[in-house]
Short mmCIF file of C-alpha atoms in Angstrom, two decimals:
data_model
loop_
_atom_site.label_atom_id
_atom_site.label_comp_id
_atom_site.label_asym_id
_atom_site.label_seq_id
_atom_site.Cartn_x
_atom_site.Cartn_y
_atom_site.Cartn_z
CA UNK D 161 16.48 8.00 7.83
CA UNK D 162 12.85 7.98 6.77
CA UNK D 163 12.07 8.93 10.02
CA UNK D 164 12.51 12.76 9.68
CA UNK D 165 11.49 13.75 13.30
CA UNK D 166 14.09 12.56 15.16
CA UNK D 167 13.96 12.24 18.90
CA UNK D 168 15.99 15.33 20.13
CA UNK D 169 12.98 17.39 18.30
CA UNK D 170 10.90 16.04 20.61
CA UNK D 171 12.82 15.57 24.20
CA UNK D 172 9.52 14.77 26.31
CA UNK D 173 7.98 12.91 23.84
CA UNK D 174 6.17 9.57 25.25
CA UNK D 175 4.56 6.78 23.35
CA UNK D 176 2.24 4.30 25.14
CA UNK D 177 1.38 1.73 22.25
CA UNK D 178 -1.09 -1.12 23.91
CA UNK D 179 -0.83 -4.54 21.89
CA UNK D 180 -2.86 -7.11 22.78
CA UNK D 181 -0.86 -10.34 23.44
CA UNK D 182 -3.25 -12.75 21.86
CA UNK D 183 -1.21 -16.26 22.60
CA UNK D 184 -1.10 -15.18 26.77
CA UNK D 185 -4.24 -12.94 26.58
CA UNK D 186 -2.55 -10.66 28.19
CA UNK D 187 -2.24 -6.88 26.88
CA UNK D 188 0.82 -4.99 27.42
CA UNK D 189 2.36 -1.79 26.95
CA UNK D 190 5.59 -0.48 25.98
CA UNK D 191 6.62 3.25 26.78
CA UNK D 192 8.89 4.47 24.35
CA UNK D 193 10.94 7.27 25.75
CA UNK D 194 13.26 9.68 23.78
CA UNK D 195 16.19 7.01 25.22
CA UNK D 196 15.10 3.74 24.12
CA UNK D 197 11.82 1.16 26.10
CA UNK D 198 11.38 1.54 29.45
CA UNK D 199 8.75 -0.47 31.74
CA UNK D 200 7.07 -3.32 30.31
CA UNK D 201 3.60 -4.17 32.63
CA UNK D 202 0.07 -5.00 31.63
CA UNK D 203 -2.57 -2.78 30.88
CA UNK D 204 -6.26 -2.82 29.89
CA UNK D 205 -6.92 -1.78 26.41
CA UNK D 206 -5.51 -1.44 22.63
CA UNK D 207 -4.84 2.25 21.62
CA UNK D 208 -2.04 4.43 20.36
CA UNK D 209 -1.34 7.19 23.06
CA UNK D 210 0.95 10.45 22.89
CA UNK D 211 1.29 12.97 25.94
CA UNK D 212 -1.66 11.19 26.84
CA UNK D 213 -4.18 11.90 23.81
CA UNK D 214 -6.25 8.91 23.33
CA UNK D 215 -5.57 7.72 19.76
CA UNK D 216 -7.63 5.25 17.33
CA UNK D 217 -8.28 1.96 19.01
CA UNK D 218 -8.59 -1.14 16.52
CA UNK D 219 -9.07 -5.01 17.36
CA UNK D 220 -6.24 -7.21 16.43
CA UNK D 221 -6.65 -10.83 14.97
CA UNK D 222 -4.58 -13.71 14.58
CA UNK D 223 -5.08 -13.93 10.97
CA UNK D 224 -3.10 -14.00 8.25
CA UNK D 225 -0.24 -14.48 10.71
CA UNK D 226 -0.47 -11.47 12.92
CA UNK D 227 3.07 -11.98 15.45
CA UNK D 228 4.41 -12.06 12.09
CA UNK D 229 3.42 -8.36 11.44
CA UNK D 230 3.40 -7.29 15.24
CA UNK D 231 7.60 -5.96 14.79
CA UNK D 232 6.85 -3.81 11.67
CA UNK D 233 3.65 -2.61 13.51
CA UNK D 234 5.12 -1.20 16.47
CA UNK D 235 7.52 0.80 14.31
CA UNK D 236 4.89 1.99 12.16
CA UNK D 237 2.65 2.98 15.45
CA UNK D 238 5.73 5.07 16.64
CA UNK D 239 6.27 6.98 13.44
CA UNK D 240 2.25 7.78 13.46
CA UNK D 241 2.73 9.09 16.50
CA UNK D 242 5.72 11.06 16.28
CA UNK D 243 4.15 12.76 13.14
CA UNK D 244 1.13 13.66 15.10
CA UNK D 245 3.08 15.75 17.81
CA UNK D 246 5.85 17.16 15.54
CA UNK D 247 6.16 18.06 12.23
CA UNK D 248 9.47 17.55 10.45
CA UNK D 249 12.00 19.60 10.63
CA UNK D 250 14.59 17.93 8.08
CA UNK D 251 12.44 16.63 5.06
CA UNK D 252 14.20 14.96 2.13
CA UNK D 253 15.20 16.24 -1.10
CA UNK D 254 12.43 16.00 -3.27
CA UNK D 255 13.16 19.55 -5.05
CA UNK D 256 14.22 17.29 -7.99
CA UNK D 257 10.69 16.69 -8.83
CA UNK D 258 8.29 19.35 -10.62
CA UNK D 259 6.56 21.64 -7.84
CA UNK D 260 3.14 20.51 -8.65
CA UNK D 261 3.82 17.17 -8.13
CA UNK D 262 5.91 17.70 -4.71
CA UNK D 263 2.95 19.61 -3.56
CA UNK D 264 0.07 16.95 -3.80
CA UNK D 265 2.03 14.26 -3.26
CA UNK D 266 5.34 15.05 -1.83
CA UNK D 267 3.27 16.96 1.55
CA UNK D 268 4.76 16.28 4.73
CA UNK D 269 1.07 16.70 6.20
CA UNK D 270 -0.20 14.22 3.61
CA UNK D 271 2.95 11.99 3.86
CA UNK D 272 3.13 8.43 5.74
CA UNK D 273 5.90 9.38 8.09
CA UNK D 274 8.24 6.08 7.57
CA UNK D 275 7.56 6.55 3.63
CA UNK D 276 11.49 6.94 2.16
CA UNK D 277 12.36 9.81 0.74
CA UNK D 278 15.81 9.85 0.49
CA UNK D 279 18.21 10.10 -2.66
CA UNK D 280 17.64 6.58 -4.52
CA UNK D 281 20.60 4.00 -4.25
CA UNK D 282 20.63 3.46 -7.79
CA UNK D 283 20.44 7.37 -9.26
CA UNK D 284 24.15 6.09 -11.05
CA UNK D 285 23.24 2.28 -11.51
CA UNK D 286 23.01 0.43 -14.61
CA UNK D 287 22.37 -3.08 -14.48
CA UNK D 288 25.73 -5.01 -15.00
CA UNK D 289 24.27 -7.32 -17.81
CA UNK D 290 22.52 -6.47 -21.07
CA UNK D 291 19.02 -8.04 -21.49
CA UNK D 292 17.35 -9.73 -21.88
CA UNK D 293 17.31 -10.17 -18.10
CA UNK D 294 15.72 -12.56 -15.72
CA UNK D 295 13.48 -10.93 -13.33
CA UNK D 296 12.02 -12.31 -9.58
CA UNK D 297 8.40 -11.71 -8.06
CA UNK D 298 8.90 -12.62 -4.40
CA UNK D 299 5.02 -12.21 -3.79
CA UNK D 300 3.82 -12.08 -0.65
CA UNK D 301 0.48 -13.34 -1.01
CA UNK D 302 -2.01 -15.38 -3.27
CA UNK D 303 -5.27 -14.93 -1.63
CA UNK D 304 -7.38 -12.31 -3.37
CA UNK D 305 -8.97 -11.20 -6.44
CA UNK D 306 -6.11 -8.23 -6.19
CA UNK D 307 -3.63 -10.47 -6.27
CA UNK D 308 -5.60 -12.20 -9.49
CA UNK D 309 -5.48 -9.07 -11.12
CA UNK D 310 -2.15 -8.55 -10.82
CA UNK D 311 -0.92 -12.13 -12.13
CA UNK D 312 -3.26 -11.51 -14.95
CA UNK D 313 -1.84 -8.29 -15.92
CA UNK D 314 1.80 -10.09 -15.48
CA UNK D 315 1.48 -12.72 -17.62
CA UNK D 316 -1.08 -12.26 -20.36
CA UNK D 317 0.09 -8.85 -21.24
CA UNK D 318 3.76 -7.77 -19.14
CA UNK D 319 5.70 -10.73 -19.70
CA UNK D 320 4.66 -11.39 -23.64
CA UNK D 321 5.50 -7.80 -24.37
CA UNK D 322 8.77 -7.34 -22.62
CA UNK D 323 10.04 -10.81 -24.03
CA UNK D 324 8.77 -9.94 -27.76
CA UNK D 325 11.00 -6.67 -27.05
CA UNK D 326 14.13 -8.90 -26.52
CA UNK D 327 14.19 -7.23 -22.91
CA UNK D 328 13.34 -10.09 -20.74
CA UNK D 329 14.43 -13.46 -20.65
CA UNK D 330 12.06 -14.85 -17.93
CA UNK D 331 9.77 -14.13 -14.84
CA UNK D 332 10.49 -16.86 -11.85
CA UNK D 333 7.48 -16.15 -9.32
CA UNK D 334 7.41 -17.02 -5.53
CA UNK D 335 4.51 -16.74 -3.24
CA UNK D 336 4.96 -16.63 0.77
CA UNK D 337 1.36 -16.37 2.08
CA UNK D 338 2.16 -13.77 4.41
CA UNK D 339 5.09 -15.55 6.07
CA UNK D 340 8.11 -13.07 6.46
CA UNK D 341 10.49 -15.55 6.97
CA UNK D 342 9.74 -17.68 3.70
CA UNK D 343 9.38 -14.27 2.00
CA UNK D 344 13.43 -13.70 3.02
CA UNK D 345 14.01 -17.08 2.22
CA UNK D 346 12.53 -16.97 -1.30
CA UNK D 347 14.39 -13.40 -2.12
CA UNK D 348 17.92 -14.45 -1.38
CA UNK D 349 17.02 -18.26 -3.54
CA UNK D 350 15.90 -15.26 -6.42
CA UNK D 351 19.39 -13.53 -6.00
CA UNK D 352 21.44 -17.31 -5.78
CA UNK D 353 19.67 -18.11 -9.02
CA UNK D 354 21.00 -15.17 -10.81
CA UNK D 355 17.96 -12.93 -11.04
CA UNK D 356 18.73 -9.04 -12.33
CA UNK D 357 15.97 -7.84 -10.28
CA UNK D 358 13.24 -8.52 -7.67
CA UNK D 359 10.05 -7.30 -7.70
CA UNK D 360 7.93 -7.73 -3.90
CA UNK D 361 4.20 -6.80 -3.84
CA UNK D 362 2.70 -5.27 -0.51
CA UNK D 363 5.25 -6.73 2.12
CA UNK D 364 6.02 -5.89 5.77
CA UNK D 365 8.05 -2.66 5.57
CA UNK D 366 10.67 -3.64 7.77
CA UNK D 367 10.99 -7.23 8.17
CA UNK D 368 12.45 -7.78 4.23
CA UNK D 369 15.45 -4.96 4.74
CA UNK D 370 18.48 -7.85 5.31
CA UNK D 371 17.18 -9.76 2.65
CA UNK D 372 16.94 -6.53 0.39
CA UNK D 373 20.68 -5.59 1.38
CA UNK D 374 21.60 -8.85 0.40
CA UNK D 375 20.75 -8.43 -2.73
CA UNK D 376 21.94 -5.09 -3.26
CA UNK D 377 25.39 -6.18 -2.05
CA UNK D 378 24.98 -8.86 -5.26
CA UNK D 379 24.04 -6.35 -7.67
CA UNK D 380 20.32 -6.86 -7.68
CA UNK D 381 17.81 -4.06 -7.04
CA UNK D 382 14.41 -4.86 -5.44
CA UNK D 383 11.32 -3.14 -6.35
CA UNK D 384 8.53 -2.68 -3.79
CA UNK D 385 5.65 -2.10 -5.70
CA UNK D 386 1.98 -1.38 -3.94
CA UNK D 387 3.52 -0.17 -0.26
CA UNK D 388 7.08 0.31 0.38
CA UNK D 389 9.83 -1.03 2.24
CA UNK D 390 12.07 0.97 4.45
CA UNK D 391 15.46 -0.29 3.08
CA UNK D 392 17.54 2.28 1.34
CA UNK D 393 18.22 0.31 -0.71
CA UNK D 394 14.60 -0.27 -2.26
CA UNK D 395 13.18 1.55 -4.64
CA UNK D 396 9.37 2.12 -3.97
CA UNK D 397 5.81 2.75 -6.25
CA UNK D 398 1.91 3.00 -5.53
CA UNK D 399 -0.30 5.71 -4.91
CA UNK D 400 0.61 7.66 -2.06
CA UNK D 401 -2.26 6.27 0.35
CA UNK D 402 -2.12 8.88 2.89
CA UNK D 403 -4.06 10.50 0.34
CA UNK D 404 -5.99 8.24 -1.04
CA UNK D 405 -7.24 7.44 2.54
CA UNK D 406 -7.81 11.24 3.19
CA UNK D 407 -9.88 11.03 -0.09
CA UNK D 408 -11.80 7.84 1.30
CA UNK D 409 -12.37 9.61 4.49
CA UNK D 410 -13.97 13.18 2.74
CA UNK D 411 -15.81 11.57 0.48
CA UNK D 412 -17.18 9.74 3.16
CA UNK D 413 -18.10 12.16 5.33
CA UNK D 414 -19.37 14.70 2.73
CA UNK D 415 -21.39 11.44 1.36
CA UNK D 416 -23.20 10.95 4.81
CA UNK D 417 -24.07 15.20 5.36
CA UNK D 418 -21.21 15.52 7.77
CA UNK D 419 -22.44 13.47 10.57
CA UNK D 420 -22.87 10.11 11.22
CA UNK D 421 -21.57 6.37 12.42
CA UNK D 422 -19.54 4.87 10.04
CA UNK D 423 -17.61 1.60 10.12
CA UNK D 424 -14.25 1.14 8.88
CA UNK D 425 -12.25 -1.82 7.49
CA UNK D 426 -8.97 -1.93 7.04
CA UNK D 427 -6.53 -4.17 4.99
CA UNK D 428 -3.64 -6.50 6.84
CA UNK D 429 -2.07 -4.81 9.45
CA UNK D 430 1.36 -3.76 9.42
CA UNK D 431 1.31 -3.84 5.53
CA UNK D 432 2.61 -0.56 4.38
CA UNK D 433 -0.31 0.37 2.06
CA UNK D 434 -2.85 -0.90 4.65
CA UNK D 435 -1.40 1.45 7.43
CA UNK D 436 -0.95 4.59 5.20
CA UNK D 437 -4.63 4.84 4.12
CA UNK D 438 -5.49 4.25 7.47
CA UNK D 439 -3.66 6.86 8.43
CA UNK D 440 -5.24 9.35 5.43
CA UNK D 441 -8.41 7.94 6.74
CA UNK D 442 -7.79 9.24 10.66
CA UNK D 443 -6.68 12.64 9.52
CA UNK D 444 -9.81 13.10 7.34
CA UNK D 445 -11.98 12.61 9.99
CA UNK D 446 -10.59 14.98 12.25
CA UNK D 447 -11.93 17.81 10.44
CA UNK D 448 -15.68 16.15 11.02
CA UNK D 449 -16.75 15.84 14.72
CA UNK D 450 -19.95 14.84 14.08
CA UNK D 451 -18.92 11.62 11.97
CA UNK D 452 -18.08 8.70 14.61
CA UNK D 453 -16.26 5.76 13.96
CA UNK D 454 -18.87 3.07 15.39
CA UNK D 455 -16.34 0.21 14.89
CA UNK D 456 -12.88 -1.33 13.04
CA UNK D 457 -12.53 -4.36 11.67
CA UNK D 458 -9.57 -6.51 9.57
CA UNK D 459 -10.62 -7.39 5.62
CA UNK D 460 -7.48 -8.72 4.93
CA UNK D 461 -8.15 -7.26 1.84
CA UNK D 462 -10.17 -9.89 1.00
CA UNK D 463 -13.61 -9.85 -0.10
CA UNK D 464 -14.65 -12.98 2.33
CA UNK D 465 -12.81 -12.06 5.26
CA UNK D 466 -14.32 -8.84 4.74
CA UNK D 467 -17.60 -10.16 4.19
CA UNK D 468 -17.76 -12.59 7.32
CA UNK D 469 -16.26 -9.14 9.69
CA UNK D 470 -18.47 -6.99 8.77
CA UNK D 471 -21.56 -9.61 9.35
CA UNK D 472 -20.20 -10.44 12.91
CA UNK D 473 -19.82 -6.67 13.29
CA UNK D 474 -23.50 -5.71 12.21
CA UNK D 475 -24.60 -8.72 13.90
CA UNK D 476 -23.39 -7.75 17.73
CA UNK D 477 -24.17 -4.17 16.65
CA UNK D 478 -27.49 -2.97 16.00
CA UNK D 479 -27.61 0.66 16.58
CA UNK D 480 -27.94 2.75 13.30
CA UNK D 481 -24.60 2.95 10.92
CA UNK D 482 -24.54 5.31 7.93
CA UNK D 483 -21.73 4.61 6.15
CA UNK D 484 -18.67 1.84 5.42
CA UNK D 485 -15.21 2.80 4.57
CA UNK D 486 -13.41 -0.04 3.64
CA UNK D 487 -10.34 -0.40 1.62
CA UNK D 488 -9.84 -2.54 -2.07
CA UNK D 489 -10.41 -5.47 -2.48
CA UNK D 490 -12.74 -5.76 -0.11
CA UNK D 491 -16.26 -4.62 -0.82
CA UNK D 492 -17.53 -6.99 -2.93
CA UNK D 493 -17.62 -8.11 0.77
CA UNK D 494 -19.06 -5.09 2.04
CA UNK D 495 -21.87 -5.23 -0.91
CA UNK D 496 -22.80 -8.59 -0.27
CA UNK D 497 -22.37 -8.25 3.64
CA UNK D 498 -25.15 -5.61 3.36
CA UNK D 499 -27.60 -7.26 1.01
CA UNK D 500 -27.73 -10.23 3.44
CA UNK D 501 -28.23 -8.51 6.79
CA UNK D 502 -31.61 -6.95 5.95
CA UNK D 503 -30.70 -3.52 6.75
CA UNK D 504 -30.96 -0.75 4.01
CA UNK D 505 -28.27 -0.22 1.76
CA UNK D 506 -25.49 2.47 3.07
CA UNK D 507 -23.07 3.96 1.16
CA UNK D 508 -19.68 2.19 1.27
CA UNK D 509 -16.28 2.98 -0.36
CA UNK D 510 -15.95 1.93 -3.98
CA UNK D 511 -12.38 1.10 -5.37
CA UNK D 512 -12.17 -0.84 -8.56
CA UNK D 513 -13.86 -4.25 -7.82
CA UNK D 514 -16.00 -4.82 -10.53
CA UNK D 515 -19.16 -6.50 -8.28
CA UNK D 516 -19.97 -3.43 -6.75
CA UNK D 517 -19.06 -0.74 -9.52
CA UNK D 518 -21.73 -2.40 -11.18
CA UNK D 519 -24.09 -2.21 -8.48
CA UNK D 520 -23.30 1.13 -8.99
CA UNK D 521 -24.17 0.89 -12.50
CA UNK D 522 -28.17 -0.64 -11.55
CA UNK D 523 -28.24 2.12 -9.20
CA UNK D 524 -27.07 5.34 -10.30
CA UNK D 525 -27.89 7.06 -7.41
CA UNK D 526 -26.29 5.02 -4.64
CA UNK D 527 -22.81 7.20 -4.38
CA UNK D 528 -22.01 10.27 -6.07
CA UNK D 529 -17.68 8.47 -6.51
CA UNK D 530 -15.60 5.77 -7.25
CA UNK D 531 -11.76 6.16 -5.88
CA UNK D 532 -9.49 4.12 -7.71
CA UNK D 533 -6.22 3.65 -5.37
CA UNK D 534 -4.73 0.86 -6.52
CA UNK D 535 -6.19 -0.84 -9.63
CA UNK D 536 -4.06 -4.46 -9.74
CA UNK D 537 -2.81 -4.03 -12.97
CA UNK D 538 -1.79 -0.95 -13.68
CA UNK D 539 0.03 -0.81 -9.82
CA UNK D 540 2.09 -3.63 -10.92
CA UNK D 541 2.95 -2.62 -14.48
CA UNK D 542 3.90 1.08 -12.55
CA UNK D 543 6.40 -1.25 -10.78
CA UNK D 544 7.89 -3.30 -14.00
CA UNK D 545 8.42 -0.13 -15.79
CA UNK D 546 10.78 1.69 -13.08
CA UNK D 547 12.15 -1.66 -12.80
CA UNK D 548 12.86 -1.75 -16.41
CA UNK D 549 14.14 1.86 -16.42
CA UNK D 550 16.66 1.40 -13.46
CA UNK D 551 17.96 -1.77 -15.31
CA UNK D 552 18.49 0.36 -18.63
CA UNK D 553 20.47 2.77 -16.07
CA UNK D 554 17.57 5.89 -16.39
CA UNK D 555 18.20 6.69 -12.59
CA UNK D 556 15.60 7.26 -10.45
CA UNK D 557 15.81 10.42 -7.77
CA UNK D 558 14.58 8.99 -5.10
CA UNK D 559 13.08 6.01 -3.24
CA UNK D 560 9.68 6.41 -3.90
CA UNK D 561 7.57 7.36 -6.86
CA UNK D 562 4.02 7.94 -5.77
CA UNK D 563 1.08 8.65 -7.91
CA UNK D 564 -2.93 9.96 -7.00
CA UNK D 565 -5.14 7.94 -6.90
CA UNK D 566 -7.68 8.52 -9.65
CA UNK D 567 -11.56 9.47 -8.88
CA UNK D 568 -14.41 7.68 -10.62
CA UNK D 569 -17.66 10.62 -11.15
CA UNK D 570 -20.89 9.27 -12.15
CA UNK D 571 -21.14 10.11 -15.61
CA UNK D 572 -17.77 8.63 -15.71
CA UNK D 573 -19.11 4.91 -14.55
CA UNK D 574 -21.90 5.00 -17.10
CA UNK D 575 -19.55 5.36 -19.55
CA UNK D 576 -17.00 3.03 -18.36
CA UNK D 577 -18.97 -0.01 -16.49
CA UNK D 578 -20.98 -1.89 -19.38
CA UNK D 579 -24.84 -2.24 -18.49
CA UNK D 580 -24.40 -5.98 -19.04
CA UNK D 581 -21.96 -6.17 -15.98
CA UNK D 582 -21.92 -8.71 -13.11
CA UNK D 583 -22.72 -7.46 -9.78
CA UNK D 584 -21.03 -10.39 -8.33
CA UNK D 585 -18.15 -10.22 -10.39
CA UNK D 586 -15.01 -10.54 -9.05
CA UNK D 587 -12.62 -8.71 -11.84
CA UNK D 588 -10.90 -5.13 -11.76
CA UNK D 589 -11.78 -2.28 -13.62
CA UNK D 590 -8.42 -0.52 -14.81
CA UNK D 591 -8.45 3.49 -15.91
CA UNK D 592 -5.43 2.13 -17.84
CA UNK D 593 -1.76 2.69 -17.38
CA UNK D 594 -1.04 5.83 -18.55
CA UNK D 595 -4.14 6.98 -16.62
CA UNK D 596 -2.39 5.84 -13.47
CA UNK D 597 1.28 6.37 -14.19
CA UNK D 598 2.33 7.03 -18.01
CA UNK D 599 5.72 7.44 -19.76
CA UNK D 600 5.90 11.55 -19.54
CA UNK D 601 4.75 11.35 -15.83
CA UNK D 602 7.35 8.75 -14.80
CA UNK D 603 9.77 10.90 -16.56
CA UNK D 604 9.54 13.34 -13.69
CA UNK D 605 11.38 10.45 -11.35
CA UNK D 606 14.05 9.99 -13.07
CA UNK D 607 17.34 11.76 -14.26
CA UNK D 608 18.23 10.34 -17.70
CA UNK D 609 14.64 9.35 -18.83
CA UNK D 610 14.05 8.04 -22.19
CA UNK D 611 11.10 5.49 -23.30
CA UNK D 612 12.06 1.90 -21.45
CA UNK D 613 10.15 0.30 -24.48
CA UNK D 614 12.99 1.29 -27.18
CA UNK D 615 16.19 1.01 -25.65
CA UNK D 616 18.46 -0.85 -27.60
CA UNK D 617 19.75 -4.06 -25.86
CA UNK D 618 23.08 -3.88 -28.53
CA UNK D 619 23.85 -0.58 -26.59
CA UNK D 620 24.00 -1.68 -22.49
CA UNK D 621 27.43 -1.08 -21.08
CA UNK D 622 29.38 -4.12 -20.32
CA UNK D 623 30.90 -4.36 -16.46
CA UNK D 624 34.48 -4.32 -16.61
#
């Protein structure tokens, strides 16, 4: 289970997680005891409590389909919890993997505590048809400049290259807009139509694990790249965003002298990735008393959403606020969100939009750091190439290959960001794919690895 605290470690443990009902307007509780839900009464308030420590409170919105989410959400709430009271005592076997690598990624302190770790499904798989193969993107969304970077990537550079190498036959893409059900829908169509693999970008965790099963039982793997899903039977790949939210929060709080309001704005709720650097974002903070979280708000992980939040926020809120930490692909919002308000710039989180890296650029001095955690492009092509490895029957270890997210300095933006940028540009910088996730470093993952780029189709065992 990915789940490594089980509930005998903790007998007495009790969970109060307050969800606001938004269709009754209502909120609600559920205790989760060590035997299952008990009592199920309203109550003022949206928090996460354990043993009756007040957690992070955060507003809920019906957007992007919320009730959708709400299932995976609760889970996820649990498993924060249980990792803040308990520490594992049963972690999984990652003593394949070199010891630097287990160590700064790998951390159970530093470790999303429903992220799988287990032995991968498909350590002795080969697919059971030579290429080239047909491959499935069940995307999950279509509605940011993220999600523009990664179709980009896909089909001006991925799909050319992997066809021209005889490896791929086609790419059949699906897009569910944030609707679960159409998601699971669209995955088993991809297995009916004789796909060899599935790719799904930045889904609910939880909610895709029959469909994903399904298509294991028909001989197709799914990939979750950019957040993971919880079925063993996934294999999983982004940055491991407990720590690129722990980065987000330091820098942060080193960036505003230790003390401070700041204002934070997560992604989509109940998205794995989302979550996660929230969660790297909470533990950060802890170690700086003196830096207050003046508000939350949703981005959606888009830079209008974001934009229109954090104006409503500032707008109902005019008490001083030193800082923004706000996750990619949204602070193009957060830059142009400021420069309309009249207030003074603050410093806010940079990622890899290219708008605000190259207000950056015009003003050297505004932050001391870019963190890249999940640059569109490379993410995805981290995805296609363990794809393309399991296929060719490489084996990967386990069920999810993280990487570190990769730090911007100043001298390396001048360098990088062209003084003829766009500050309201909308494209991704990229520190490049073997940057993010090369050949050598994804040949730590996996137990027969060779170069996915020269295997010789002629040589692919044929199923009996």
């Amino acid at each position: 289970m990915p789940v490594r605290a089980g509930w005998n470690s903790v007998p007495h443990l009790k969970i109060s997680l307050y969800i606001n009902d938004i269709f009754s307007h209502r909120l609600l509780v559920w205790d989760i005891y060590r035997k299952g839900i008990s009592d199920f009464y309203p109550l003022p308030g949206l928090c996460l409590k354990s043993d009756g420590q007040r957690g992070g409170c955060r507003q809920i919105r019906d957007e992007g389909g919320i009730m959708t989410i709400l299932n995976a959400a609760l889970l996820r709430m649990a498993g924060v919890c249980l990792a803040a009271v308990a520490v594992s005592t049963a972690q999984a076997d990652v003593s394949e993997l070199p010891a630097d690598i287990r160590d700064e990624l790998y951390n159970p302190e530093m470790m999303d505590p429903m992220q799988p770790l287990g032995d991968s499904a498909y350590r002795d798989w080969v697919a059971p048809k030579p290429p080239p193969w047909k491959i499935g993107f069940a995307s999950s969304y279509a509605g940011n400049t993220w999600r523009a970077g990664v179709m980009d990537r896909l089909q001006s550079e991925i799909i050319p290259k992997w066809k021209e190498l005889g490896l791929i036959e086609e790419v059949i893409i699906t897009q569910s807009n944030l609707n679960d059900a159409t998601q699971i829908q669209q995955i088993r169509q991809l297995v009916d139509q004789g796909v060899d693999a599935i790719i799904v970008c930045c889904s609910n965790p939880t909610a895709l694990n029959a469909s994903v099963e399904y298509a294991y039982q028909h001989d197709v793997p799914v990939f979750s790249g950019i957040g993971y899903l919880t079925s063993p039977y996934a294999v999983n790949s982004s940055a491991n965003f407990v720590v690129g939210g722990n980065m987000m929060g330091e820098w942060m709080a080193n960036e505003i002298g230790g003390k401070g309001n700041i204002l934070v704005v997560e992604g989509i709720p109940g998205a794995s990735a989302s979550d996660s650097q929230n969660v790297g974002i909470e533990k950060a903070l802890t170690a700086f008393p003196d830096v207050k979280v003046a508000g939350e708000v949703t981005g959606m992980w888009t830079d209008q959403v974001a934009q229109a939040e954090i104006q409503r926020w500032l707008a109902t809120n005019p008490g001083e606020l030193n800082g923004i930490i706000i996750q990619s692909a949204s602070e193009l919002g957060a830059l142009r969100a400021l420069q309309q308000s009249g207030r003074d710039m603050i410093p806010f989180t940079l990622g890899s939009e290219m708008g605000p890296l190259c207000f950056w650029r015009n003003n050297p001095d505004f932050v001391s750091a870019a963190i890249h955690a999940w640059p569109p492009g490379d993410d995805f092509e981290m995805i296609w190439n363990i794809m393309m490895r399991t296929l060719q029957g490489q084996g990967p270890k386990i069920q999810s290959i993280l990487t570190k997210p990769v730090v911007m300095t100043k001298e390396d933006m001048l360098a990088q960001i062209p003084a003829d940028c766009s500050e309201q540009s909308d494209g991704w910088y990229h520190p490049g794919i073997e940057a993010w996730a090369g050949k050598a470093y994804l040949d730590n993952f996996f137990l027969r690895p060779a170069d996915p780029e020269a295997y010789d189709a002629a040589s692919h065992p044929v199923k009996q």
